[in-house]
């Protein structure tokens, strides 16, 4: 399960070429270290999700770690960093999987 802000981020990233993903990486990497840490990722998530109320954010606590996207990028470890190559690989694999699912679905529809 992913959060609504992560959904918006993924939908946007899936429709972008590699140059767009590079821009997204640089936007998230606020300290220009060449890596995205967990705090930078959470800052992006909070920025995207402007609909969350303050009280909901206070109640989230460990829920920040329960996201599928966090699991893939950070392995539920808040001290792990994601480098640019891993970030690109994640999105390339995600784009490939979505395309494979779309093709499989189209073939399934044709059979019915």
PDB file of N, CA, C and O in Angstrom, residues 27-55:
ATOM      1  N   UNK A  27      15.662  17.356  -7.226  1.00  0.00           N
ATOM      2  CA  UNK A  27      14.728  18.121  -6.403  1.00  0.00           C
ATOM      3  C   UNK A  27      14.619  17.517  -5.001  1.00  0.00           C
ATOM      4  O   UNK A  27      14.561  18.239  -4.003  1.00  0.00           O
ATOM      5  N   UNK A  28      14.608  16.189  -4.909  1.00  0.00           N
ATOM      6  CA  UNK A  28      14.502  15.515  -3.616  1.00  0.00           C
ATOM      7  C   UNK A  28      15.802  15.620  -2.836  1.00  0.00           C
ATOM      8  O   UNK A  28      15.801  15.776  -1.623  1.00  0.00           O
ATOM      9  N   UNK A  29      16.930  15.541  -3.537  1.00  0.00           N
ATOM     10  CA  UNK A  29      18.251  15.589  -2.904  1.00  0.00           C
ATOM     11  C   UNK A  29      18.590  17.028  -2.528  1.00  0.00           C
ATOM     12  O   UNK A  29      19.400  17.688  -3.165  1.00  0.00           O
ATOM     13  N   UNK A  30      17.963  17.517  -1.486  1.00  0.00           N
ATOM     14  CA  UNK A  30      18.080  18.925  -1.119  1.00  0.00           C
ATOM     15  C   UNK A  30      19.470  19.330  -0.638  1.00  0.00           C
ATOM     16  O   UNK A  30      19.846  20.494  -0.740  1.00  0.00           O
ATOM     17  N   UNK A  31      20.253  18.374  -0.121  1.00  0.00           N
ATOM     18  CA  UNK A  31      21.594  18.719   0.343  1.00  0.00           C
ATOM     19  C   UNK A  31      22.665  18.472  -0.724  1.00  0.00           C
ATOM     20  O   UNK A  31      23.854  18.628  -0.461  1.00  0.00           O
ATOM     21  N   UNK A  32      22.250  18.094  -1.936  1.00  0.00           N
ATOM     22  CA  UNK A  32      23.149  17.862  -3.085  1.00  0.00           C
ATOM     23  C   UNK A  32      24.259  16.863  -2.772  1.00  0.00           C
ATOM     24  O   UNK A  32      25.367  16.980  -3.288  1.00  0.00           O
ATOM     25  N   UNK A  33      23.946  15.863  -1.963  1.00  0.00           N
ATOM     26  CA  UNK A  33      24.939  14.848  -1.609  1.00  0.00           C
ATOM     27  C   UNK A  33      25.071  13.761  -2.666  1.00  0.00           C
ATOM     28  O   UNK A  33      25.989  12.959  -2.623  1.00  0.00           O
ATOM     29  N   UNK A  34      24.134  13.700  -3.603  1.00  0.00           N
ATOM     30  CA  UNK A  34      24.132  12.625  -4.595  1.00  0.00           C
ATOM     31  C   UNK A  34      23.350  11.417  -4.105  1.00  0.00           C
ATOM     32  O   UNK A  34      23.276  10.399  -4.786  1.00  0.00           O
ATOM     33  N   UNK A  35      22.776  11.530  -2.919  1.00  0.00           N
ATOM     34  CA  UNK A  35      21.960  10.472  -2.326  1.00  0.00           C
ATOM     35  C   UNK A  35      20.688  11.077  -1.750  1.00  0.00           C
ATOM     36  O   UNK A  35      20.689  12.232  -1.320  1.00  0.00           O
ATOM     37  N   UNK A  36      19.623  10.271  -1.719  1.00  0.00           N
ATOM     38  CA  UNK A  36      18.389  10.688  -1.067  1.00  0.00           C
ATOM     39  C   UNK A  36      18.306   9.940   0.254  1.00  0.00           C
ATOM     40  O   UNK A  36      18.352   8.713   0.273  1.00  0.00           O
ATOM     41  N   UNK A  37      18.210  10.690   1.332  1.00  0.00           N
ATOM     42  CA  UNK A  37      18.031  10.025   2.618  1.00  0.00           C
ATOM     43  C   UNK A  37      16.553  10.030   2.986  1.00  0.00           C
ATOM     44  O   UNK A  37      15.721  10.636   2.308  1.00  0.00           O
ATOM     45  N   UNK A  38      16.222   9.331   4.044  1.00  0.00           N
ATOM     46  CA  UNK A  38      14.829   9.154   4.450  1.00  0.00           C
ATOM     47  C   UNK A  38      14.156  10.495   4.771  1.00  0.00           C
ATOM     48  O   UNK A  38      13.013  10.725   4.404  1.00  0.00           O
ATOM     49  N   UNK A  39      14.884  11.391   5.438  1.00  0.00           N
ATOM     50  CA  UNK A  39      14.312  12.690   5.796  1.00  0.00           C
ATOM     51  C   UNK A  39      13.974  13.507   4.548  1.00  0.00           C
ATOM     52  O   UNK A  39      12.950  14.186   4.500  1.00  0.00           O
ATOM     53  N   UNK A  40      14.840  13.454   3.545  1.00  0.00           N
ATOM     54  CA  UNK A  40      14.569  14.176   2.300  1.00  0.00           C
ATOM     55  C   UNK A  40      13.332  13.598   1.607  1.00  0.00           C
ATOM     56  O   UNK A  40      12.502  14.340   1.075  1.00  0.00           O
ATOM     57  N   UNK A  41      13.217  12.278   1.628  1.00  0.00           N
ATOM     58  CA  UNK A  41      12.061  11.632   1.013  1.00  0.00           C
ATOM     59  C   UNK A  41      10.774  12.024   1.736  1.00  0.00           C
ATOM     60  O   UNK A  41       9.764  12.330   1.108  1.00  0.00           O
ATOM     61  N   UNK A  42      10.805  12.037   3.065  1.00  0.00           N
ATOM     62  CA  UNK A  42       9.619  12.430   3.834  1.00  0.00           C
ATOM     63  C   UNK A  42       9.247  13.887   3.584  1.00  0.00           C
ATOM     64  O   UNK A  42       8.063  14.226   3.523  1.00  0.00           O
ATOM     65  N   UNK A  43      10.244  14.740   3.424  1.00  0.00           N
ATOM     66  CA  UNK A  43       9.965  16.148   3.143  1.00  0.00           C
ATOM     67  C   UNK A  43       9.234  16.281   1.807  1.00  0.00           C
ATOM     68  O   UNK A  43       8.282  17.056   1.692  1.00  0.00           O
ATOM     69  N   UNK A  44       9.656  15.515   0.822  1.00  0.00           N
ATOM     70  CA  UNK A  44       8.979  15.526  -0.465  1.00  0.00           C
ATOM     71  C   UNK A  44       7.547  15.030  -0.322  1.00  0.00           C
ATOM     72  O   UNK A  44       6.612  15.623  -0.851  1.00  0.00           O
ATOM     73  N   UNK A  45       7.378  13.937   0.410  1.00  0.00           N
ATOM     74  CA  UNK A  45       6.055  13.354   0.603  1.00  0.00           C
ATOM     75  C   UNK A  45       5.109  14.348   1.268  1.00  0.00           C
ATOM     76  O   UNK A  45       3.962  14.496   0.869  1.00  0.00           O
ATOM     77  N   UNK A  46       5.610  15.068   2.260  1.00  0.00           N
ATOM     78  CA  UNK A  46       4.775  16.053   2.955  1.00  0.00           C
ATOM     79  C   UNK A  46       4.479  17.259   2.062  1.00  0.00           C
ATOM     80  O   UNK A  46       3.405  17.838   2.124  1.00  0.00           O
ATOM     81  N   UNK A  47       5.439  17.615   1.218  1.00  0.00           N
ATOM     82  CA  UNK A  47       5.237  18.728   0.311  1.00  0.00           C
ATOM     83  C   UNK A  47       4.157  18.388  -0.730  1.00  0.00           C
ATOM     84  O   UNK A  47       3.292  19.211  -1.037  1.00  0.00           O
ATOM     85  N   UNK A  48       4.178  17.178  -1.246  1.00  0.00           N
ATOM     86  CA  UNK A  48       3.200  16.755  -2.254  1.00  0.00           C
ATOM     87  C   UNK A  48       1.814  16.661  -1.648  1.00  0.00           C
ATOM     88  O   UNK A  48       0.826  17.070  -2.239  1.00  0.00           O
ATOM     89  N   UNK A  49       1.752  16.139  -0.451  1.00  0.00           N
ATOM     90  CA  UNK A  49       0.466  15.898   0.178  1.00  0.00           C
ATOM     91  C   UNK A  49       0.059  17.080   1.040  1.00  0.00           C
ATOM     92  O   UNK A  49       0.092  17.035   2.254  1.00  0.00           O
ATOM     93  N   UNK A  50      -0.356  18.136   0.410  1.00  0.00           N
ATOM     94  CA  UNK A  50      -0.751  19.333   1.151  1.00  0.00           C
ATOM     95  C   UNK A  50      -2.107  19.159   1.815  1.00  0.00           C
ATOM     96  O   UNK A  50      -2.497  19.965   2.653  1.00  0.00           O
ATOM     97  N   UNK A  51      -2.838  18.093   1.484  1.00  0.00           N
ATOM     98  CA  UNK A  51      -4.166  17.871   2.056  1.00  0.00           C
ATOM     99  C   UNK A  51      -4.106  17.261   3.452  1.00  0.00           C
ATOM    100  O   UNK A  51      -5.104  17.232   4.141  1.00  0.00           O
ATOM    101  N   UNK A  52      -2.957  16.744   3.855  1.00  0.00           N
ATOM    102  CA  UNK A  52      -2.861  16.148   5.191  1.00  0.00           C
ATOM    103  C   UNK A  52      -2.936  17.245   6.246  1.00  0.00           C
ATOM    104  O   UNK A  52      -2.299  18.277   6.133  1.00  0.00           O
ATOM    105  N   UNK A  53      -3.662  16.979   7.272  1.00  0.00           N
ATOM    106  CA  UNK A  53      -3.767  17.955   8.357  1.00  0.00           C
ATOM    107  C   UNK A  53      -2.638  17.744   9.349  1.00  0.00           C
ATOM    108  O   UNK A  53      -2.013  16.690   9.402  1.00  0.00           O
ATOM    109  N   UNK A  54      -2.389  18.725  10.155  1.00  0.00           N
ATOM    110  CA  UNK A  54      -1.331  18.643  11.167  1.00  0.00           C
ATOM    111  C   UNK A  54      -1.595  17.512  12.146  1.00  0.00           C
ATOM    112  O   UNK A  54      -0.684  16.772  12.488  1.00  0.00           O
ATOM    113  N   UNK A  55      -2.837  17.336  12.540  1.00  0.00           N
ATOM    114  CA  UNK A  55      -3.140  16.285  13.506  1.00  0.00           C
ATOM    115  C   UNK A  55      -2.890  14.907  12.910  1.00  0.00           C
ATOM    116  O   UNK A  55      -2.419  14.010  13.587  1.00  0.00           O
TER     117      UNK A  55
END
